Amino acid sequence: MTTRPSRRALAAPLALSTVVAGALALTASGSDARADDRAPATALPAQTARLVDRQVLPAATFGEPVPSGAGIETANGVAVPFAAQPVQGFSANLVQPDGSYLVLSDNGYGTKANSADFLLAVHRLTDPGTGTLQVAPGGFTLSDPYGKVTWPLTRTDRRLTGADFDPESFRQAPDGTFWFGEEFGPYLLHTDAAGRLLEAPVPLPSVRSPDNPELGTATPNLASSKGFEGMAQSADGRYLFPLLEGPVAGDDPQDLRAYRYDTVEGRYRGEAFTYRLESPRNAIGDMTQVDDHRFLVLERDNGQGPTAVFKAVFLVDTSVTDSTGHPLKTQLVNLMAVSDPDGVAGDLSKDSGFLTFPFTTIESVDVVGDHRIVVGNDNNFPFSAGRTPGVPDDDEFLTIEVQADLSTGRTEG
């Protein structure tokens, strides 16, 4: 058994290799693709990153023996429906002090129509030291036993499914309760430590998607599946910063709104900042807070495998503006070419010395040290096949050492 280093170790940065991977290389401020779609570049220092660890949860991992997948078709050779709930679709990851992961599955199979038999869940994953993750006790499913949702739910037992909500981000409050950001409303959901709703879903004032169950005759002003994708939290837990995945109607198509929600007063306190995409065709995957003015944001294109070009982690400093008047972005990691001088990824990087992360959706990032982050993909089981054509993607987690100091100034919100 291999002994693996703790992901909580606050190590100083090692000597890192600059990414010089030809067509895979990105500039310090964005992608080398579709320059005409990009925001004006800002002169930033080149950033370096180094792979420290890689862990994998096999694609064919199943949990509770409740049938699922009746609304989807066979993909990548995987027969459906399933006799149990697949452990997949990770859209957020909270790394725990003991190195385990609390991971959030999204709505299941991508739409309301095909996900009514997918139970919304948080799973706990552990690594016995081999690099292969396993499901461990400590997870839970989401439910509404107290009747906080006023519209009809899919199940009579009020366990929540992917036809009810699409959770894409979550944070744990100091009192042990959880807050979830979801896309159908978009809503904020507040649950206890066992996933039971504690209050009615919190809508975003004046913003509704076509999937909003309270839409009525109102006109949606947010595209489907473009609700709260990432959500950061202040150090004291009082404020949430949910970030939309798409622009609100009338906004610049490259601009995404990040809001501030006050959990003490139970109300939105307006927009916190605007995140500027490198291209209007890109999307964000996750956001986490470093300190009172810095955030990490995952930004990606929609390609997979050979069509994947742009997947990156940015450090966003809201105390500084760039030439466009937006918060300053500094690229920390080009996920299409992560330096792997120690051969952590084995055969995946042995020829080039770089590991690619060529997945359609990369949706979790967390800070685990002064210079370390963990990034994970959403494998969209059984649909995505970015690593090997025709083979469903595993859930992969990369521990990456970055040049930037992520330790300073964790202050109250």
Short mmCIF file of C-alpha atoms in Angstrom, two decimals:
data_model
loop_
_atom_site.label_atom_id
_atom_site.label_comp_id
_atom_site.label_asym_id
_atom_site.label_seq_id
_atom_site.Cartn_x
_atom_site.Cartn_y
_atom_site.Cartn_z
CA MET A 1 0.00 0.00 0.00
CA THR A 2 1.33 3.42 -0.96
CA THR A 3 1.38 6.12 1.67
CA ARG A 4 -0.06 9.30 0.21
CA PRO A 5 0.68 12.82 1.50
CA SER A 6 -2.02 14.67 3.44
CA ARG A 7 -3.95 17.11 1.31
CA ARG A 8 -4.14 19.48 4.27
CA ALA A 9 -0.36 19.91 4.51
CA LEU A 10 0.56 23.59 4.15
CA ALA A 11 3.74 23.04 2.20
CA ALA A 12 5.80 25.74 0.53
CA PRO A 13 5.72 25.62 -3.28
CA LEU A 14 8.17 23.26 -4.94
CA ALA A 15 10.10 24.04 -8.08
CA LEU A 16 7.42 24.12 -10.75
CA SER A 17 7.59 23.66 -14.50
CA THR A 18 6.22 26.35 -16.81
CA VAL A 19 3.59 25.04 -19.23
CA VAL A 20 5.00 25.03 -22.75
CA ALA A 21 2.74 22.49 -24.37
CA GLY A 22 2.35 24.00 -27.83
CA ALA A 23 -1.29 24.23 -28.83
CA LEU A 24 -2.39 23.33 -25.31
CA ALA A 25 -0.66 26.31 -23.72
CA LEU A 26 -2.89 29.11 -22.47
CA THR A 27 -2.01 32.71 -21.87
CA ALA A 28 -1.92 34.06 -18.34
CA SER A 29 -5.32 35.64 -18.87
CA GLY A 30 -7.18 33.11 -20.96
CA SER A 31 -7.44 30.68 -23.84
CA ASP A 32 -5.50 30.66 -27.08
CA ALA A 33 -8.72 29.66 -28.87
CA ARG A 34 -11.21 32.00 -30.52
CA ALA A 35 -9.30 35.20 -29.76
CA ASP A 36 -12.12 37.23 -31.27
CA ASP A 37 -14.43 36.02 -28.46
CA ARG A 38 -12.08 36.81 -25.63
CA ALA A 39 -12.20 39.66 -23.18
CA PRO A 40 -9.31 42.12 -23.61
CA ALA A 41 -6.20 40.45 -22.22
CA THR A 42 -4.55 41.83 -19.10
CA ALA A 43 -0.77 41.72 -18.73
CA LEU A 44 -0.27 39.15 -15.98
CA PRO A 45 2.74 37.13 -14.85
CA ALA A 46 2.91 33.56 -16.15
CA GLN A 47 1.61 31.04 -13.63
CA THR A 48 2.93 27.54 -13.01
CA ALA A 49 1.31 24.47 -11.52
CA ARG A 50 2.40 20.94 -10.62
CA LEU A 51 0.45 17.72 -10.15
CA VAL A 52 0.82 16.34 -6.61
CA ASP A 53 -1.82 13.60 -6.48
CA ARG A 54 -4.51 11.97 -8.61
CA GLN A 55 -7.41 9.96 -7.22
CA VAL A 56 -10.16 8.11 -9.05
CA LEU A 57 -13.65 6.87 -8.20
CA PRO A 58 -14.57 4.24 -10.84
CA ALA A 59 -17.47 5.21 -13.09
CA ALA A 60 -19.51 2.09 -12.28
CA THR A 61 -19.93 2.90 -8.57
CA PHE A 62 -23.42 2.44 -7.14
CA GLY A 63 -25.03 3.19 -3.80
CA GLU A 64 -28.54 2.85 -2.42
CA PRO A 65 -30.47 -0.04 -4.07
CA VAL A 66 -33.19 2.18 -5.53
CA PRO A 67 -33.65 1.72 -9.31
CA SER A 68 -32.61 4.65 -11.49
CA GLY A 69 -32.02 5.62 -15.11
CA ALA A 70 -35.40 4.63 -16.57
CA GLY A 71 -35.55 7.94 -18.45
CA ILE A 72 -32.23 7.63 -20.28
CA GLU A 73 -30.83 5.52 -23.08
CA THR A 74 -27.74 3.34 -23.23
CA ALA A 75 -24.55 5.38 -23.65
CA ASN A 76 -20.89 4.38 -23.96
CA GLY A 77 -21.86 0.72 -23.71
CA VAL A 78 -23.55 1.10 -20.32
CA ALA A 79 -26.87 -0.72 -20.07
CA VAL A 80 -29.79 1.06 -18.41
CA PRO A 81 -31.80 1.28 -16.24
CA PHE A 82 -29.71 0.67 -13.12
CA ALA A 83 -30.71 -1.49 -10.17
CA ALA A 84 -29.21 1.07 -7.78
CA GLN A 85 -28.35 4.75 -7.58
CA PRO A 86 -25.14 5.65 -9.47
CA VAL A 87 -22.64 7.65 -7.43
CA GLN A 88 -21.87 10.28 -10.03
CA GLY A 89 -22.35 13.81 -11.31
CA PHE A 90 -20.17 15.55 -8.73
CA SER A 91 -20.74 19.28 -8.95
CA ALA A 92 -19.02 20.35 -5.72
CA ASN A 93 -16.48 19.01 -3.25
CA LEU A 94 -15.83 20.03 0.35
CA VAL A 95 -12.49 18.56 1.42
CA GLN A 96 -12.70 17.51 5.07
CA PRO A 97 -9.97 17.93 7.72
CA ASP A 98 -9.25 14.18 7.62
CA GLY A 99 -8.68 14.31 3.84
CA SER A 100 -12.00 12.70 2.91
CA TYR A 101 -14.32 14.35 0.40
CA LEU A 102 -17.94 15.39 0.80
CA VAL A 103 -19.17 15.49 -2.81
CA LEU A 104 -22.49 16.74 -4.15
CA SER A 105 -24.25 14.96 -6.98
CA ASP A 106 -26.31 17.20 -9.27
CA ASN A 107 -29.76 16.38 -10.65
CA GLY A 108 -28.62 13.09 -12.13
CA TYR A 109 -28.96 12.84 -15.90
CA GLY A 110 -29.14 16.44 -17.06
CA THR A 111 -32.81 17.39 -17.24
CA LYS A 112 -35.98 17.42 -15.17
CA ALA A 113 -37.60 15.01 -17.61
CA ASN A 114 -35.06 12.20 -17.28
CA SER A 115 -34.02 12.47 -13.61
CA ALA A 116 -37.17 11.76 -11.59
CA ASP A 117 -35.68 8.50 -10.29
CA PHE A 118 -32.33 10.00 -9.24
CA LEU A 119 -32.14 10.76 -5.52
CA LEU A 120 -30.31 14.00 -4.71
CA ALA A 121 -27.35 13.08 -2.55
CA VAL A 122 -24.12 14.08 -0.83
CA HIS A 123 -21.56 11.28 -0.64
CA ARG A 124 -18.45 10.88 1.48
CA LEU A 125 -15.42 9.49 -0.32
CA THR A 126 -12.24 8.18 1.26
CA ASP A 127 -8.89 6.97 -0.08
CA PRO A 128 -7.37 3.92 1.67
CA GLY A 129 -3.99 4.98 0.31
CA THR A 130 -4.15 3.47 -3.15
CA GLY A 131 -5.49 6.42 -5.13
CA THR A 132 -8.77 4.59 -5.75
CA LEU A 133 -11.59 6.30 -3.86
CA GLN A 134 -14.44 4.48 -2.20
CA VAL A 135 -17.83 5.49 -0.81
CA ALA A 136 -17.78 5.65 3.00
CA PRO A 137 -20.37 6.30 5.72
CA GLY A 138 -21.17 9.94 6.32
CA GLY A 139 -23.21 10.85 3.23
CA PHE A 140 -26.92 11.66 3.05
CA THR A 141 -29.80 12.30 0.65
CA LEU A 142 -31.92 15.46 0.45
CA SER A 143 -35.53 15.47 1.60
CA ASP A 144 -38.43 17.72 2.61
CA PRO A 145 -40.19 15.94 5.51
CA TYR A 146 -41.40 19.23 7.01
CA GLY A 147 -43.25 20.37 3.89
CA LYS A 148 -41.15 23.48 3.16
CA VAL A 149 -41.68 23.07 -0.61
CA THR A 150 -45.18 24.28 -1.51
CA TRP A 151 -45.43 22.80 -5.01
CA PRO A 152 -45.86 19.06 -5.79
CA LEU A 153 -42.74 16.90 -5.45
CA THR A 154 -41.93 13.79 -7.47
CA ARG A 155 -42.01 11.31 -4.61
CA THR A 156 -44.78 10.93 -2.04
CA ASP A 157 -42.19 10.25 0.68
CA ARG A 158 -40.78 13.75 -0.07
CA ARG A 159 -37.26 12.54 -0.82
CA LEU A 160 -35.93 15.01 -3.36
CA THR A 161 -35.02 13.97 -6.88
CA GLY A 162 -33.41 15.44 -9.98
CA ALA A 163 -36.87 16.37 -11.25
CA ASP A 164 -37.37 18.61 -8.20
CA PHE A 165 -34.07 20.49 -7.97
CA ASP A 166 -30.67 20.65 -9.63
CA PRO A 167 -28.09 21.34 -6.89
CA GLU A 168 -24.72 22.40 -8.26
CA SER A 169 -22.89 23.87 -5.26
CA PHE A 170 -22.94 23.59 -1.48
CA ARG A 171 -21.33 24.92 1.69
CA GLN A 172 -21.46 23.86 5.32
CA ALA A 173 -22.30 26.55 7.87
CA PRO A 174 -20.56 26.80 11.27
CA ASP A 175 -23.69 25.33 12.91
CA GLY A 176 -23.37 22.15 10.81
CA THR A 177 -26.26 22.89 8.46
CA PHE A 178 -25.78 23.01 4.69
CA TRP A 179 -26.62 25.57 2.01
CA PHE A 180 -27.07 24.45 -1.60
CA GLY A 181 -27.11 26.55 -4.77
CA GLU A 182 -29.34 25.10 -7.48
CA GLU A 183 -30.22 25.82 -11.09
CA PHE A 184 -33.94 25.25 -11.68
CA GLY A 185 -35.09 28.31 -9.77
CA PRO A 186 -32.43 29.34 -9.21
CA TYR A 187 -32.85 28.75 -5.47
CA LEU A 188 -30.82 28.50 -2.31
CA LEU A 189 -31.71 25.43 -0.25
CA HIS A 190 -31.00 25.23 3.48
CA THR A 191 -30.87 21.79 5.12
CA ASP A 192 -29.83 20.25 8.40
CA ALA A 193 -26.80 17.96 8.61
CA ALA A 194 -28.97 15.05 7.41
CA GLY A 195 -30.15 16.86 4.26
CA ARG A 196 -33.67 17.78 5.49
CA LEU A 197 -34.94 21.16 4.30
CA LEU A 198 -35.19 23.67 7.14
CA GLU A 199 -36.94 26.47 5.27
CA ALA A 200 -38.66 27.16 1.98
CA PRO A 201 -36.41 27.37 -1.09
CA VAL A 202 -35.02 30.91 -1.34
CA PRO A 203 -35.64 32.42 -4.81
CA LEU A 204 -33.35 34.93 -6.49
CA PRO A 205 -35.35 38.17 -6.83
CA SER A 206 -36.21 39.11 -10.43
CA VAL A 207 -34.31 36.16 -11.97
CA ARG A 208 -36.06 33.00 -13.17
CA SER A 209 -35.15 30.14 -15.48
CA PRO A 210 -37.61 28.24 -17.72
CA ASP A 211 -37.41 25.33 -15.23
CA ASN A 212 -38.59 27.42 -12.28
CA PRO A 213 -41.58 25.59 -10.71
CA GLU A 214 -43.08 28.94 -9.64
CA LEU A 215 -42.68 30.58 -13.05
CA GLY A 216 -46.39 30.77 -13.80
CA THR A 217 -47.00 33.32 -16.56
CA ALA A 218 -43.73 35.18 -15.94
CA THR A 219 -41.16 35.35 -18.72
CA PRO A 220 -37.89 33.62 -17.84
CA ASN A 221 -34.79 35.81 -18.10
CA LEU A 222 -32.15 33.14 -17.52
CA ALA A 223 -31.44 30.21 -19.82
CA SER A 224 -32.16 26.66 -18.70
CA SER A 225 -29.32 25.08 -16.68
CA LYS A 226 -27.66 28.48 -16.13
CA GLY A 227 -28.61 29.06 -12.49
CA PHE A 228 -26.33 28.88 -9.45
CA GLU A 229 -23.33 26.80 -10.53
CA GLY A 230 -20.70 27.92 -8.02
CA MET A 231 -21.10 29.25 -4.51
CA ALA A 232 -18.49 30.60 -2.10
CA GLN A 233 -18.90 31.30 1.60
CA SER A 234 -17.39 33.94 3.88
CA ALA A 235 -14.97 32.75 6.56
CA ASP A 236 -17.52 33.31 9.34
CA GLY A 237 -20.27 31.56 7.37
CA ARG A 238 -22.60 34.54 7.38
CA TYR A 239 -22.49 35.35 3.67
CA LEU A 240 -22.97 33.14 0.65
CA PHE A 241 -21.74 34.19 -2.79
CA PRO A 242 -23.72 32.21 -5.41
CA LEU A 243 -22.52 32.66 -9.00
CA LEU A 244 -24.78 32.21 -12.03
CA GLU A 245 -23.52 30.00 -14.84
CA GLY A 246 -25.11 32.13 -17.54
CA PRO A 247 -25.92 35.80 -18.13
CA VAL A 248 -29.25 37.34 -17.19
CA ALA A 249 -31.23 38.62 -20.20
CA GLY A 250 -29.95 42.06 -21.17
CA ASP A 251 -26.49 41.55 -19.62
CA ASP A 252 -23.30 41.28 -21.63
CA PRO A 253 -23.06 37.56 -22.64
CA GLN A 254 -19.57 37.36 -21.10
CA ASP A 255 -20.66 38.74 -17.72
CA LEU A 256 -21.93 36.53 -14.90
CA ARG A 257 -23.48 37.87 -11.71
CA ALA A 258 -22.18 36.82 -8.30
CA TYR A 259 -24.55 37.72 -5.47
CA ARG A 260 -24.20 38.18 -1.72
CA TYR A 261 -26.76 36.45 0.50
CA ASP A 262 -26.94 37.24 4.21
CA THR A 263 -27.83 34.03 6.08
CA VAL A 264 -28.38 35.92 9.35
CA GLU A 265 -30.87 38.42 7.95
CA GLY A 266 -32.25 35.96 5.41
CA ARG A 267 -32.00 38.27 2.40
CA TYR A 268 -29.87 39.14 -0.61
CA ARG A 269 -27.58 42.12 -0.22
CA GLY A 270 -27.26 42.79 -3.95
CA GLU A 271 -24.53 41.77 -6.37
CA ALA A 272 -21.09 41.10 -4.94
CA PHE A 273 -19.23 41.37 -8.26
CA THR A 274 -19.39 40.47 -11.95
CA TYR A 275 -17.27 37.64 -13.29
CA ARG A 276 -16.01 38.15 -16.86
CA LEU A 277 -15.79 34.99 -19.00
CA GLU A 278 -12.90 34.64 -21.42
CA SER A 279 -15.44 33.77 -24.12
CA PRO A 280 -19.25 34.02 -24.19
CA ARG A 281 -19.22 30.34 -25.22
CA ASN A 282 -17.53 29.33 -21.98
CA ALA A 283 -19.14 28.36 -18.68
CA ILE A 284 -18.06 28.35 -15.06
CA GLY A 285 -17.85 25.14 -13.07
CA ASP A 286 -17.34 26.21 -9.46
CA MET A 287 -16.24 29.02 -7.16
CA THR A 288 -14.69 29.01 -3.71
CA GLN A 289 -13.44 31.82 -1.47
CA VAL A 290 -9.78 32.26 -0.55
CA ASP A 291 -10.21 35.33 1.68
CA ASP A 292 -12.38 38.43 1.92
CA HIS A 293 -11.55 39.61 -1.61
CA ARG A 294 -10.12 36.62 -3.50
CA PHE A 295 -11.96 33.70 -5.08
CA LEU A 296 -11.04 30.67 -7.17
CA VAL A 297 -13.22 30.12 -10.25
CA LEU A 298 -13.25 27.18 -12.66
CA GLU A 299 -13.91 28.22 -16.25
CA ARG A 300 -14.25 25.83 -19.19
CA ASP A 301 -15.37 25.33 -22.74
CA ASN A 302 -17.91 22.64 -23.63
CA GLY A 303 -15.53 20.27 -25.41
CA GLN A 304 -14.37 16.84 -24.33
CA GLY A 305 -11.51 14.65 -25.49
CA PRO A 306 -10.05 16.01 -28.74
CA THR A 307 -12.50 18.94 -28.83
CA ALA A 308 -11.54 20.17 -25.34
CA VAL A 309 -9.36 23.28 -25.60
CA PHE A 310 -9.96 25.51 -22.60
CA LYS A 311 -10.23 24.34 -18.99
CA ALA A 312 -8.64 26.57 -16.35
CA VAL A 313 -8.60 27.71 -12.73
CA PHE A 314 -8.53 31.47 -12.15
CA LEU A 315 -7.75 33.51 -9.06
CA VAL A 316 -10.16 36.46 -8.99
CA ASP A 317 -9.26 39.52 -6.92
CA THR A 318 -12.29 41.74 -6.35
CA SER A 319 -10.16 44.48 -4.78
CA VAL A 320 -8.43 45.15 -8.13
CA THR A 321 -9.96 45.82 -11.54
CA ASP A 322 -8.55 45.02 -14.95
CA SER A 323 -8.60 47.19 -18.06
CA THR A 324 -12.27 46.32 -18.66
CA GLY A 325 -13.35 47.35 -15.16
CA HIS A 326 -13.93 43.78 -13.99
CA PRO A 327 -12.25 42.05 -11.04
CA LEU A 328 -8.70 41.05 -11.94
CA LYS A 329 -8.31 37.42 -13.07
CA THR A 330 -5.03 35.53 -12.87
CA GLN A 331 -4.81 32.07 -14.37
CA LEU A 332 -3.40 29.59 -11.86
CA VAL A 333 -3.77 26.30 -13.72
CA ASN A 334 -4.17 25.26 -17.34
CA LEU A 335 -6.07 22.02 -16.80
CA MET A 336 -5.34 20.95 -20.36
CA ALA A 337 -1.64 20.70 -19.52
CA VAL A 338 -0.86 20.14 -15.83
CA SER A 339 2.87 19.61 -15.33
CA ASP A 340 3.63 16.14 -13.97
CA PRO A 341 7.42 15.86 -13.63
CA ASP A 342 7.11 13.11 -11.00
CA GLY A 343 4.88 10.88 -13.11
CA VAL A 344 1.97 10.96 -10.67
CA ALA A 345 -0.48 10.22 -13.50
CA GLY A 346 1.53 7.26 -14.81
CA ASP A 347 0.86 6.37 -18.45
CA LEU A 348 -1.46 9.36 -18.88
CA SER A 349 1.49 11.76 -18.74
CA LYS A 350 4.58 9.67 -19.37
CA ASP A 351 5.08 10.72 -23.00
CA SER A 352 4.55 14.47 -22.63
CA GLY A 353 5.19 15.14 -18.94
CA PHE A 354 1.76 16.80 -18.75
CA LEU A 355 -1.64 15.51 -17.67
CA THR A 356 -4.69 16.70 -19.55
CA PHE A 357 -8.11 17.02 -17.90
CA PRO A 358 -10.24 16.84 -21.08
CA PHE A 359 -13.70 16.52 -19.56
CA THR A 360 -16.83 18.34 -20.67
CA THR A 361 -17.69 19.46 -17.15
CA ILE A 362 -15.11 20.20 -14.45
CA GLU A 363 -17.16 21.35 -11.50
CA SER A 364 -15.33 21.33 -8.17
CA VAL A 365 -12.39 23.23 -6.70
CA ASP A 366 -11.31 23.56 -3.08
CA VAL A 367 -8.30 25.05 -1.29
CA VAL A 368 -6.38 22.48 0.77
CA GLY A 369 -3.15 24.29 1.59
CA ASP A 370 -1.17 27.49 1.21
CA HIS A 371 -0.28 26.47 -2.34
CA ARG A 372 -2.56 23.50 -3.01
CA ILE A 373 -6.00 22.99 -4.51
CA VAL A 374 -8.14 19.97 -5.40
CA VAL A 375 -10.01 19.98 -8.73
CA GLY A 376 -12.61 17.39 -9.77
CA ASN A 377 -14.70 16.59 -12.83
CA ASP A 378 -18.41 15.83 -13.17
CA ASN A 379 -18.44 12.55 -15.11
CA ASN A 380 -22.10 12.82 -16.23
CA PHE A 381 -22.35 9.02 -16.01
CA PRO A 382 -22.91 7.30 -18.35
CA PHE A 383 -22.71 10.02 -21.00
CA SER A 384 -19.26 11.66 -20.86
CA ALA A 385 -16.23 9.97 -22.43
CA GLY A 386 -13.51 12.61 -22.44
CA ARG A 387 -10.64 10.44 -21.26
CA THR A 388 -11.19 7.45 -23.59
CA PRO A 389 -13.70 7.49 -26.49
CA GLY A 390 -16.56 5.07 -25.91
CA VAL A 391 -15.67 4.50 -22.24
CA PRO A 392 -17.63 6.32 -19.52
CA ASP A 393 -15.48 8.73 -17.56
CA ASP A 394 -14.46 8.04 -13.99
CA ASP A 395 -14.66 10.72 -11.33
CA GLU A 396 -11.13 12.10 -11.05
CA PHE A 397 -9.65 14.42 -8.43
CA LEU A 398 -6.36 16.24 -8.94
CA THR A 399 -4.33 17.77 -6.12
CA ILE A 400 -2.36 20.57 -7.74
CA GLU A 401 0.36 22.77 -6.33
CA VAL A 402 0.09 26.37 -7.51
CA GLN A 403 2.45 29.30 -7.41
CA ALA A 404 0.03 31.74 -5.81
CA ASP A 405 -0.09 32.05 -2.03
CA LEU A 406 -3.62 31.10 -1.00
CA SER A 407 -3.00 31.33 2.75
CA THR A 408 -3.32 35.00 3.55
CA GLY A 409 -6.19 36.95 4.99
CA ARG A 410 -8.95 34.45 5.75
CA THR A 411 -11.10 37.11 7.40
CA GLU A 412 -14.71 37.37 8.43
CA GLY A 413 -17.27 38.17 5.74
#
